[in-house]
Amino acid sequence: MIGVRAAGVAGLVLALSLALAGCASPPARFYALAVTAVPDPASASLSDVVAVDSVAVPAAVDRPQFVVHKGANRVSVDEFNRWAAPLSSSIARTLADDLAILLGTPRVVSGPLAGSFDPAYRVSVDIRRFDSVRGQGSILDAVWVVRSTAADGTATSGRSTLSEAAPAGEDGDYDALAAAHSRAIAALARDIAAAIRALGGR
């Protein structure tokens, strides 16, 4: 009788173990923004220092998880697909690297390094929308200001509303969305680079 009970308990433990294994959460995946700007051989290289001072992102997406739009008034926070770094700093770094390519200079800084230089131009960006829609694409809406640090303090501003398609690829919707956001940031960098050159960047 004792042997039968022990076998029954062992079977119950095995069944519970298998059930828990079947309910185990999938591992989280992490994504990073990529630098995708392409240099323009016809444009002269910039010799001035440019600082990306700040990038503000909407509170709704300022979190590690992907926030996916399900409709006009509904979003989903995906616990298992996450950004590898805080969005504000990641966007600032990617934007600075894209600007460096577009302006033909390594003298573009962001984050803590921005305070270590005496830049000729300072860039501030306020992102109003950073939308992700699975199987469709990304939307980036940003208001930006470029200020000259020269004595006259000339400044210019603009608004860039950009959308990039992100059909699901073989690596899944989230890889496509991260790539789409990267392309949108490169397009934002093109608008800002043009503004810097229009201010007399040299």
Coordinates of N, CA and C in Angstrom, one line a residue:
M1 N 0.8 -1.2 0.0 CA 0.0 0.0 0.0 C 0.9 1.3 0.0
I2 N 1.9 1.2 0.8 CA 2.8 2.4 0.9 C 3.5 2.6 -0.5
G3 N 3.9 1.5 -1.2 CA 4.5 1.6 -2.5 C 3.5 2.2 -3.5
V4 N 2.3 1.9 -3.4 CA 1.3 2.4 -4.3 C 1.1 3.9 -4.1
R5 N 1.0 4.3 -2.8 CA 0.9 5.7 -2.5 C 2.1 6.5 -3.0
A6 N 3.3 5.9 -2.8 CA 4.5 6.6 -3.2 C 4.5 6.8 -4.7
A7 N 4.1 5.8 -5.4 CA 4.0 5.9 -6.9 C 3.0 6.9 -7.3
G8 N 1.9 7.0 -6.6 CA 0.9 8.0 -6.9 C 1.4 9.4 -6.7
V9 N 2.1 9.6 -5.6 CA 2.7 10.9 -5.3 C 3.7 11.3 -6.3
A10 N 4.5 10.3 -6.7 CA 5.6 10.6 -7.7 C 4.9 11.0 -9.0
G11 N 3.8 10.3 -9.4 CA 3.1 10.6 -10.6 C 2.5 12.0 -10.6
L12 N 2.0 12.4 -9.4 CA 1.4 13.7 -9.3 C 2.5 14.8 -9.4
V13 N 3.6 14.5 -8.8 CA 4.7 15.5 -8.9 C 5.2 15.6 -10.3
L14 N 5.3 14.5 -11.0 CA 5.7 14.5 -12.4 C 4.7 15.3 -13.3
A15 N 3.4 15.1 -13.0 CA 2.3 15.7 -13.8 C 2.4 17.3 -13.6
L16 N 2.6 17.6 -12.3 CA 2.7 19.1 -12.0 C 3.9 19.7 -12.6
S17 N 5.0 19.0 -12.6 CA 6.2 19.5 -13.2 C 6.0 19.7 -14.7
L18 N 5.4 18.8 -15.4 CA 5.1 18.9 -16.8 C 4.2 20.1 -17.1
A19 N 3.2 20.2 -16.2 CA 2.2 21.3 -16.4 C 2.9 22.7 -16.2
L20 N 3.7 22.8 -15.2 CA 4.4 24.1 -15.0 C 5.4 24.3 -16.1
A21 N 6.0 23.3 -16.6 CA 7.0 23.5 -17.8 C 6.2 24.0 -19.0
G22 N 5.0 23.5 -19.2 CA 4.2 23.9 -20.3 C 3.7 25.4 -20.1
C23 N 3.6 25.9 -18.9 CA 3.2 27.2 -18.6 C 4.3 28.2 -18.5
A24 N 5.5 27.8 -18.7 CA 6.7 28.7 -18.5 C 6.6 29.8 -19.5
S25 N 7.0 31.0 -19.0 CA 6.9 32.2 -19.9 C 8.0 32.1 -21.0
P26 N 7.8 32.6 -22.1 CA 8.8 32.6 -23.2 C 9.9 33.6 -22.8
P27 N 11.1 33.5 -23.2 CA 12.2 34.4 -22.9 C 11.9 35.8 -23.6
A28 N 12.3 36.8 -22.9 CA 12.2 38.2 -23.4 C 13.2 38.4 -24.6
R29 N 12.8 39.1 -25.6 CA 13.7 39.5 -26.6 C 13.9 41.0 -26.5
F30 N 15.2 41.4 -26.9 CA 15.6 42.8 -26.7 C 16.0 43.4 -28.1
Y31 N 15.6 44.6 -28.3 CA 15.8 45.3 -29.6 C 16.5 46.6 -29.4
A32 N 17.3 46.9 -30.4 CA 18.1 48.2 -30.4 C 17.8 49.0 -31.7
L33 N 17.9 50.3 -31.6 CA 17.8 51.1 -32.8 C 19.1 51.1 -33.5
A34 N 19.0 51.2 -34.9 CA 20.3 51.1 -35.7 C 20.5 52.4 -36.4
V35 N 21.7 52.7 -36.7 CA 22.0 53.9 -37.5 C 21.9 53.5 -39.0
T36 N 21.0 54.2 -39.7 CA 20.7 53.8 -41.1 C 20.9 55.0 -42.1
A37 N 21.4 56.2 -41.6 CA 21.6 57.3 -42.6 C 22.7 57.0 -43.6
V38 N 22.5 57.6 -44.8 CA 23.5 57.3 -45.9 C 24.1 58.7 -46.2
P39 N 25.5 58.7 -46.2 CA 26.1 60.0 -46.5 C 25.8 60.5 -47.9
D40 N 25.8 61.9 -48.0 CA 25.6 62.5 -49.3 C 27.0 63.0 -49.8
P41 N 27.6 62.4 -50.8 CA 28.9 62.8 -51.3 C 29.0 64.2 -51.8
A42 N 27.8 64.7 -52.2 CA 27.8 66.1 -52.7 C 27.8 67.2 -51.6
S43 N 27.6 66.8 -50.4 CA 27.6 67.8 -49.3 C 29.0 67.9 -48.6
A44 N 29.3 69.1 -48.3 CA 30.6 69.4 -47.6 C 30.5 68.9 -46.2
S45 N 31.7 68.5 -45.7 CA 31.8 68.0 -44.3 C 31.7 69.2 -43.4
L46 N 31.0 69.0 -42.2 CA 30.9 70.1 -41.2 C 32.1 70.1 -40.3
S47 N 32.6 71.2 -40.0 CA 33.7 71.3 -39.0 C 33.3 71.6 -37.6
D48 N 32.1 72.1 -37.5 CA 31.6 72.6 -36.2 C 31.1 71.4 -35.3
V49 N 31.1 71.6 -34.0 CA 30.6 70.6 -33.1 C 29.1 70.8 -32.9
V50 N 28.3 69.7 -33.0 CA 26.9 69.7 -32.8 C 26.6 68.8 -31.6
A51 N 25.7 69.3 -30.7 CA 25.3 68.6 -29.5 C 23.8 68.3 -29.5
V52 N 23.4 67.0 -29.4 CA 22.0 66.7 -29.2 C 21.8 66.7 -27.7
D53 N 21.2 67.8 -27.3 CA 21.0 68.1 -25.9 C 20.0 67.2 -25.2
S54 N 18.8 67.1 -25.8 CA 17.7 66.4 -25.2 C 16.8 65.8 -26.2
V55 N 16.2 64.7 -25.8 CA 15.2 64.0 -26.6 C 14.1 63.6 -25.6
A56 N 12.9 64.2 -25.7 CA 11.8 63.9 -24.9 C 10.9 62.9 -25.6
V57 N 10.4 61.9 -24.9 CA 9.5 60.9 -25.6 C 8.2 60.9 -24.8
P58 N 7.1 60.5 -25.4 CA 5.8 60.4 -24.7 C 5.9 59.5 -23.6
A59 N 5.2 59.8 -22.5 CA 5.2 59.0 -21.3 C 4.6 57.6 -21.6
A60 N 3.7 57.5 -22.5 CA 3.1 56.2 -22.8 C 4.1 55.2 -23.3
V61 N 5.1 55.6 -24.0 CA 6.1 54.7 -24.6 C 7.4 54.7 -23.8
D62 N 7.5 55.5 -22.8 CA 8.8 55.7 -22.1 C 9.0 54.6 -21.1
R63 N 9.2 53.4 -21.6 CA 9.3 52.2 -20.7 C 10.1 51.1 -21.5
P64 N 10.6 50.1 -20.9 CA 11.4 49.1 -21.6 C 10.6 48.3 -22.6
Q65 N 9.3 48.0 -22.3 CA 8.5 47.2 -23.2 C 8.1 47.9 -24.5
F66 N 7.9 47.2 -25.5 CA 7.2 47.7 -26.7 C 5.8 48.0 -26.4
V67 N 5.4 49.2 -26.8 CA 4.0 49.6 -26.7 C 3.4 49.6 -28.1
V68 N 2.4 48.7 -28.3 CA 1.8 48.4 -29.6 C 0.4 49.0 -29.7
H69 N 0.2 49.8 -30.7 CA -1.2 50.4 -30.9 C -2.1 49.4 -31.4
K70 N -3.3 49.3 -30.8 CA -4.3 48.4 -31.2 C -5.5 49.1 -31.9
G71 N -5.5 50.4 -31.8 CA -6.6 51.2 -32.3 C -6.3 52.7 -31.8
A72 N -7.3 53.5 -32.1 CA -7.2 54.9 -31.8 C -7.0 55.2 -30.3
N73 N -7.7 54.3 -29.5 CA -7.7 54.6 -28.0 C -7.2 53.4 -27.2
R74 N -6.5 52.4 -27.8 CA -6.1 51.2 -27.1 C -4.6 50.9 -27.5
V75 N -3.9 50.5 -26.5 CA -2.5 50.1 -26.7 C -2.3 48.8 -25.9
S76 N -1.2 48.1 -26.3 CA -0.9 46.8 -25.6 C 0.6 46.9 -25.2
V77 N 0.9 46.6 -24.0 CA 2.3 46.6 -23.5 C 2.8 45.2 -23.5
D78 N 3.8 44.9 -24.4 CA 4.3 43.6 -24.6 C 5.5 43.3 -23.6
E79 N 5.3 42.5 -22.7 CA 6.3 42.2 -21.7 C 7.5 41.4 -22.2
F80 N 7.3 40.7 -23.3 CA 8.4 39.8 -23.8 C 9.2 40.4 -25.0
N81 N 8.8 41.6 -25.4 CA 9.6 42.2 -26.5 C 9.9 43.6 -26.0
R82 N 11.2 43.9 -25.7 CA 11.6 45.1 -25.0 C 12.8 45.8 -25.7
W83 N 12.9 47.1 -25.4 CA 14.0 47.9 -25.9 C 15.2 47.6 -25.0
A84 N 16.4 47.5 -25.6 CA 17.6 47.2 -24.9 C 18.1 48.3 -24.0
A85 N 17.7 49.5 -24.3 CA 18.1 50.7 -23.6 C 17.0 51.7 -23.5
P86 N 17.0 52.6 -22.5 CA 15.9 53.6 -22.4 C 15.7 54.3 -23.7
L87 N 14.5 54.5 -24.1 CA 14.2 55.1 -25.5 C 14.8 56.5 -25.6
S88 N 14.7 57.3 -24.6 CA 15.1 58.7 -24.8 C 16.6 58.8 -25.1
S89 N 17.4 58.0 -24.4 CA 18.9 58.0 -24.6 C 19.2 57.3 -25.9
S90 N 18.5 56.2 -26.2 CA 18.8 55.4 -27.4 C 18.4 56.2 -28.6
I91 N 17.3 57.0 -28.6 CA 17.0 57.8 -29.8 C 18.0 58.9 -29.9
A92 N 18.4 59.5 -28.8 CA 19.4 60.6 -28.9 C 20.7 60.1 -29.5
R93 N 21.2 58.9 -29.0 CA 22.4 58.4 -29.6 C 22.3 58.1 -31.0
T94 N 21.2 57.4 -31.4 CA 21.0 57.1 -32.8 C 20.9 58.3 -33.7
L95 N 20.2 59.3 -33.2 CA 20.1 60.6 -33.9 C 21.4 61.3 -34.1
A96 N 22.2 61.3 -33.1 CA 23.6 61.9 -33.1 C 24.4 61.1 -34.1
D97 N 24.4 59.8 -34.1 CA 25.2 59.0 -35.1 C 24.7 59.2 -36.5
D98 N 23.4 59.3 -36.7 CA 22.9 59.6 -38.1 C 23.3 61.0 -38.5
L99 N 23.3 62.0 -37.6 CA 23.7 63.3 -38.0 C 25.2 63.4 -38.3
A100 N 26.0 62.6 -37.6 CA 27.4 62.6 -37.9 C 27.7 62.1 -39.3
I101 N 26.9 61.1 -39.8 CA 27.0 60.6 -41.2 C 26.5 61.6 -42.2
L102 N 25.4 62.3 -41.9 CA 24.8 63.2 -42.8 C 25.6 64.5 -42.9
L103 N 26.3 64.9 -41.8 CA 27.1 66.1 -41.8 C 28.5 65.9 -42.1
G104 N 28.9 64.6 -42.3 CA 30.3 64.3 -42.6 C 31.3 64.6 -41.6
T105 N 30.9 64.4 -40.3 CA 31.8 64.7 -39.2 C 31.6 63.8 -38.0
P106 N 32.6 63.5 -37.3 CA 32.4 62.7 -36.0 C 32.1 63.6 -34.9
R107 N 32.1 64.9 -35.1 CA 31.9 65.9 -34.0 C 30.5 66.2 -33.7
V108 N 29.7 65.1 -33.5 CA 28.3 65.2 -33.0 C 28.2 64.3 -31.8
V109 N 27.7 65.0 -30.7 CA 27.7 64.3 -29.4 C 26.3 64.3 -28.8
S110 N 26.1 63.4 -27.9 CA 24.9 63.3 -27.1 C 25.1 62.8 -25.7
G111 N 24.1 62.9 -24.9 CA 24.2 62.4 -23.5 C 25.2 63.2 -22.7
P112 N 25.9 62.5 -21.7 CA 26.8 63.2 -20.9 C 27.9 63.9 -21.6
L113 N 28.3 63.4 -22.8 CA 29.4 64.1 -23.5 C 29.0 65.4 -24.0
A114 N 27.7 65.7 -24.2 CA 27.3 67.0 -24.7 C 27.8 68.1 -23.9
G115 N 27.9 67.9 -22.6 CA 28.3 69.0 -21.7 C 29.8 69.2 -21.6
S116 N 30.5 68.3 -22.3 CA 32.0 68.4 -22.3 C 32.6 69.2 -23.5
F117 N 31.7 69.6 -24.4 CA 32.2 70.3 -25.6 C 31.6 71.7 -25.6
D118 N 32.1 72.5 -26.4 CA 31.5 73.9 -26.7 C 31.0 73.9 -28.1
P119 N 29.7 73.3 -28.3 CA 29.2 73.1 -29.6 C 28.8 74.4 -30.3
A120 N 28.8 74.4 -31.6 CA 28.3 75.5 -32.4 C 26.8 75.5 -32.5
Y121 N 26.3 74.3 -32.4 CA 24.8 74.1 -32.6 C 24.3 73.1 -31.5
R122 N 23.2 73.4 -31.0 CA 22.5 72.6 -30.0 C 21.1 72.1 -30.5
V123 N 20.8 70.9 -30.4 CA 19.6 70.3 -30.9 C 18.7 69.8 -29.8
S124 N 17.5 70.2 -29.8 CA 16.5 69.6 -28.8 C 15.3 69.0 -29.6
V125 N 14.9 67.9 -29.2 CA 13.8 67.2 -29.9 C 12.7 66.8 -28.9
D126 N 11.5 67.1 -29.3 CA 10.3 66.7 -28.5 C 9.5 65.8 -29.3
I127 N 9.5 64.5 -29.0 CA 8.8 63.5 -29.8 C 7.4 63.4 -29.3
R128 N 6.4 63.7 -30.2 CA 5.0 63.7 -29.8 C 4.4 62.3 -30.0
R129 N 4.8 61.6 -31.1 CA 4.3 60.2 -31.3 C 5.5 59.3 -31.7
F130 N 5.4 58.1 -31.1 CA 6.4 57.1 -31.4 C 5.6 55.8 -31.4
D131 N 4.8 55.6 -32.5 CA 3.8 54.6 -32.5 C 4.3 53.4 -33.2
S132 N 3.9 52.2 -32.7 CA 4.3 50.9 -33.3 C 3.0 50.2 -33.6
V133 N 2.8 49.7 -34.8 CA 1.6 48.9 -35.2 C 2.1 47.7 -35.9
R134 N 1.9 46.5 -35.2 CA 2.4 45.3 -35.7 C 1.8 45.0 -37.1
G135 N 2.7 44.5 -38.0 CA 2.3 44.2 -39.3 C 2.0 45.4 -40.2
Q136 N 2.2 46.6 -39.7 CA 1.9 47.8 -40.5 C 3.1 48.7 -40.6
G137 N 3.5 49.3 -39.4 CA 4.6 50.2 -39.4 C 4.8 51.0 -38.2
S138 N 5.6 52.1 -38.4 CA 5.9 53.0 -37.3 C 5.5 54.4 -37.7
I139 N 5.2 55.2 -36.7 CA 4.9 56.7 -36.9 C 5.8 57.4 -35.9
L140 N 6.5 58.4 -36.5 CA 7.3 59.3 -35.6 C 6.9 60.7 -35.9
D141 N 6.5 61.4 -34.9 CA 6.1 62.8 -35.0 C 6.9 63.6 -34.0
A142 N 7.8 64.5 -34.5 CA 8.7 65.2 -33.6 C 8.8 66.7 -33.9
V143 N 8.8 67.5 -32.9 CA 9.1 68.9 -33.0 C 10.5 69.1 -32.6
W144 N 11.3 69.9 -33.3 CA 12.7 70.0 -33.0 C 13.2 71.5 -33.2
V145 N 14.2 71.8 -32.4 CA 14.8 73.2 -32.5 C 16.3 73.0 -32.6
V146 N 16.9 73.8 -33.5 CA 18.3 73.9 -33.7 C 18.7 75.3 -33.3
R147 N 19.6 75.5 -32.3 CA 20.1 76.8 -31.9 C 21.6 77.0 -32.1
S148 N 21.9 78.1 -32.7 CA 23.3 78.4 -32.9 C 23.8 79.0 -31.5
T149 N 25.0 78.7 -31.1 CA 25.6 79.3 -29.9 C 26.4 80.5 -30.2
A150 N 26.4 81.0 -31.4 CA 27.1 82.2 -31.7 C 26.4 83.4 -31.0
A151 N 27.1 84.6 -31.1 CA 26.6 85.7 -30.4 C 25.2 86.1 -30.8
D152 N 24.8 85.9 -32.0 CA 23.4 86.3 -32.5 C 22.4 85.3 -32.0
G153 N 22.8 84.1 -31.6 CA 21.8 83.1 -31.1 C 20.7 82.7 -32.1
T154 N 21.1 82.6 -33.3 CA 20.1 82.3 -34.3 C 19.5 80.9 -34.1
A155 N 18.2 80.7 -34.3 CA 17.6 79.4 -34.1 C 16.6 79.2 -35.2
T156 N 16.4 77.9 -35.4 CA 15.3 77.5 -36.4 C 14.6 76.3 -35.8
S157 N 13.4 76.1 -36.2 CA 12.6 74.9 -35.7 C 11.8 74.3 -36.8
G158 N 11.3 73.1 -36.5 CA 10.6 72.4 -37.5 C 9.8 71.3 -36.9
R159 N 9.0 70.6 -37.7 CA 8.2 69.5 -37.3 C 8.3 68.4 -38.3
S160 N 8.7 67.2 -37.9 CA 8.8 66.1 -38.9 C 7.8 65.0 -38.5
T161 N 7.0 64.7 -39.4 CA 6.0 63.6 -39.3 C 6.3 62.6 -40.3
L162 N 6.7 61.4 -39.8 CA 7.3 60.4 -40.6 C 6.7 59.0 -40.4
S163 N 6.4 58.3 -41.4 CA 5.9 56.9 -41.2 C 6.7 56.0 -42.1
E164 N 7.0 54.8 -41.5 CA 7.7 53.8 -42.2 C 7.0 52.4 -42.1
A165 N 6.9 51.8 -43.3 CA 6.2 50.5 -43.3 C 7.0 49.4 -42.6
A166 N 6.3 48.5 -42.0 CA 7.0 47.4 -41.3 C 6.2 46.1 -41.4
P167 N 6.1 45.6 -42.6 CA 5.5 44.3 -42.7 C 6.3 43.2 -42.0
A168 N 5.6 42.3 -41.5 CA 6.3 41.2 -40.7 C 7.3 40.5 -41.7
G169 N 8.5 40.3 -41.2 CA 9.5 39.6 -42.0 C 9.7 38.2 -41.3
E170 N 10.7 37.5 -41.8 CA 11.0 36.2 -41.3 C 11.4 36.2 -39.8
D171 N 11.9 37.4 -39.4 CA 12.3 37.5 -38.0 C 11.2 38.0 -37.1
G172 N 10.1 38.3 -37.7 CA 8.9 38.7 -36.8 C 8.6 40.2 -36.9
D173 N 7.5 40.5 -36.4 CA 7.0 41.9 -36.4 C 7.9 42.9 -35.7
Y174 N 8.4 42.5 -34.5 CA 9.2 43.4 -33.7 C 10.5 43.8 -34.3
D175 N 11.2 42.8 -35.0 CA 12.4 43.2 -35.7 C 12.1 44.2 -36.8
A176 N 11.0 44.0 -37.5 CA 10.5 45.0 -38.5 C 10.2 46.3 -38.0
L177 N 9.5 46.3 -36.8 CA 9.2 47.6 -36.2 C 10.4 48.4 -35.7
A178 N 11.4 47.7 -35.1 CA 12.6 48.3 -34.7 C 13.4 48.9 -35.9
A179 N 13.4 48.2 -37.0 CA 14.0 48.7 -38.2 C 13.3 49.9 -38.8
A180 N 12.0 49.9 -38.7 CA 11.2 51.0 -39.2 C 11.4 52.2 -38.4
H181 N 11.5 52.1 -37.0 CA 11.8 53.2 -36.2 C 13.2 53.8 -36.5
S182 N 14.1 52.9 -36.7 CA 15.5 53.3 -37.1 C 15.5 54.2 -38.3
R183 N 14.7 53.7 -39.4 CA 14.7 54.5 -40.6 C 14.0 55.9 -40.4
A184 N 13.0 55.9 -39.5 CA 12.3 57.2 -39.3 C 13.2 58.1 -38.6
I185 N 14.1 57.7 -37.7 CA 15.0 58.5 -37.0 C 16.0 59.1 -38.0
A186 N 16.5 58.2 -38.9 CA 17.4 58.7 -39.9 C 16.7 59.8 -40.8
A187 N 15.4 59.7 -41.1 CA 14.7 60.7 -41.8 C 14.6 62.0 -41.0
L188 N 14.4 61.9 -39.7 CA 14.4 63.0 -38.8 C 15.8 63.7 -38.8
A189 N 16.8 62.9 -38.8 CA 18.2 63.4 -38.8 C 18.4 64.2 -40.1
R190 N 17.9 63.8 -41.3 CA 18.0 64.5 -42.5 C 17.4 65.9 -42.4
D191 N 16.2 66.0 -41.8 CA 15.6 67.3 -41.7 C 16.4 68.2 -40.8
I192 N 17.0 67.7 -39.7 CA 17.7 68.5 -38.8 C 19.1 68.9 -39.4
A193 N 19.7 68.0 -40.1 CA 21.0 68.3 -40.8 C 20.8 69.4 -41.8
A194 N 19.7 69.4 -42.5 CA 19.4 70.4 -43.5 C 19.2 71.8 -42.8
A195 N 18.6 71.8 -41.6 CA 18.4 73.0 -40.9 C 19.7 73.5 -40.4
I196 N 20.6 72.7 -39.9 CA 22.0 73.1 -39.5 C 22.7 73.7 -40.6
R197 N 22.7 73.1 -41.8 CA 23.4 73.7 -42.9 C 22.8 75.0 -43.3
A198 N 21.4 75.1 -43.2 CA 20.8 76.4 -43.6 C 21.2 77.5 -42.6
L199 N 21.5 77.2 -41.4 CA 21.9 78.2 -40.4 C 23.4 78.6 -40.6
G200 N 24.0 77.9 -41.5 CA 25.4 78.3 -41.8 C 26.5 77.3 -41.3
G201 N 26.0 76.1 -41.0 CA 27.0 75.1 -40.5 C 28.1 74.9 -41.5
R202 N 29.3 74.8 -41.0 CA 30.4 74.7 -41.9 C 31.5 73.8 -41.3

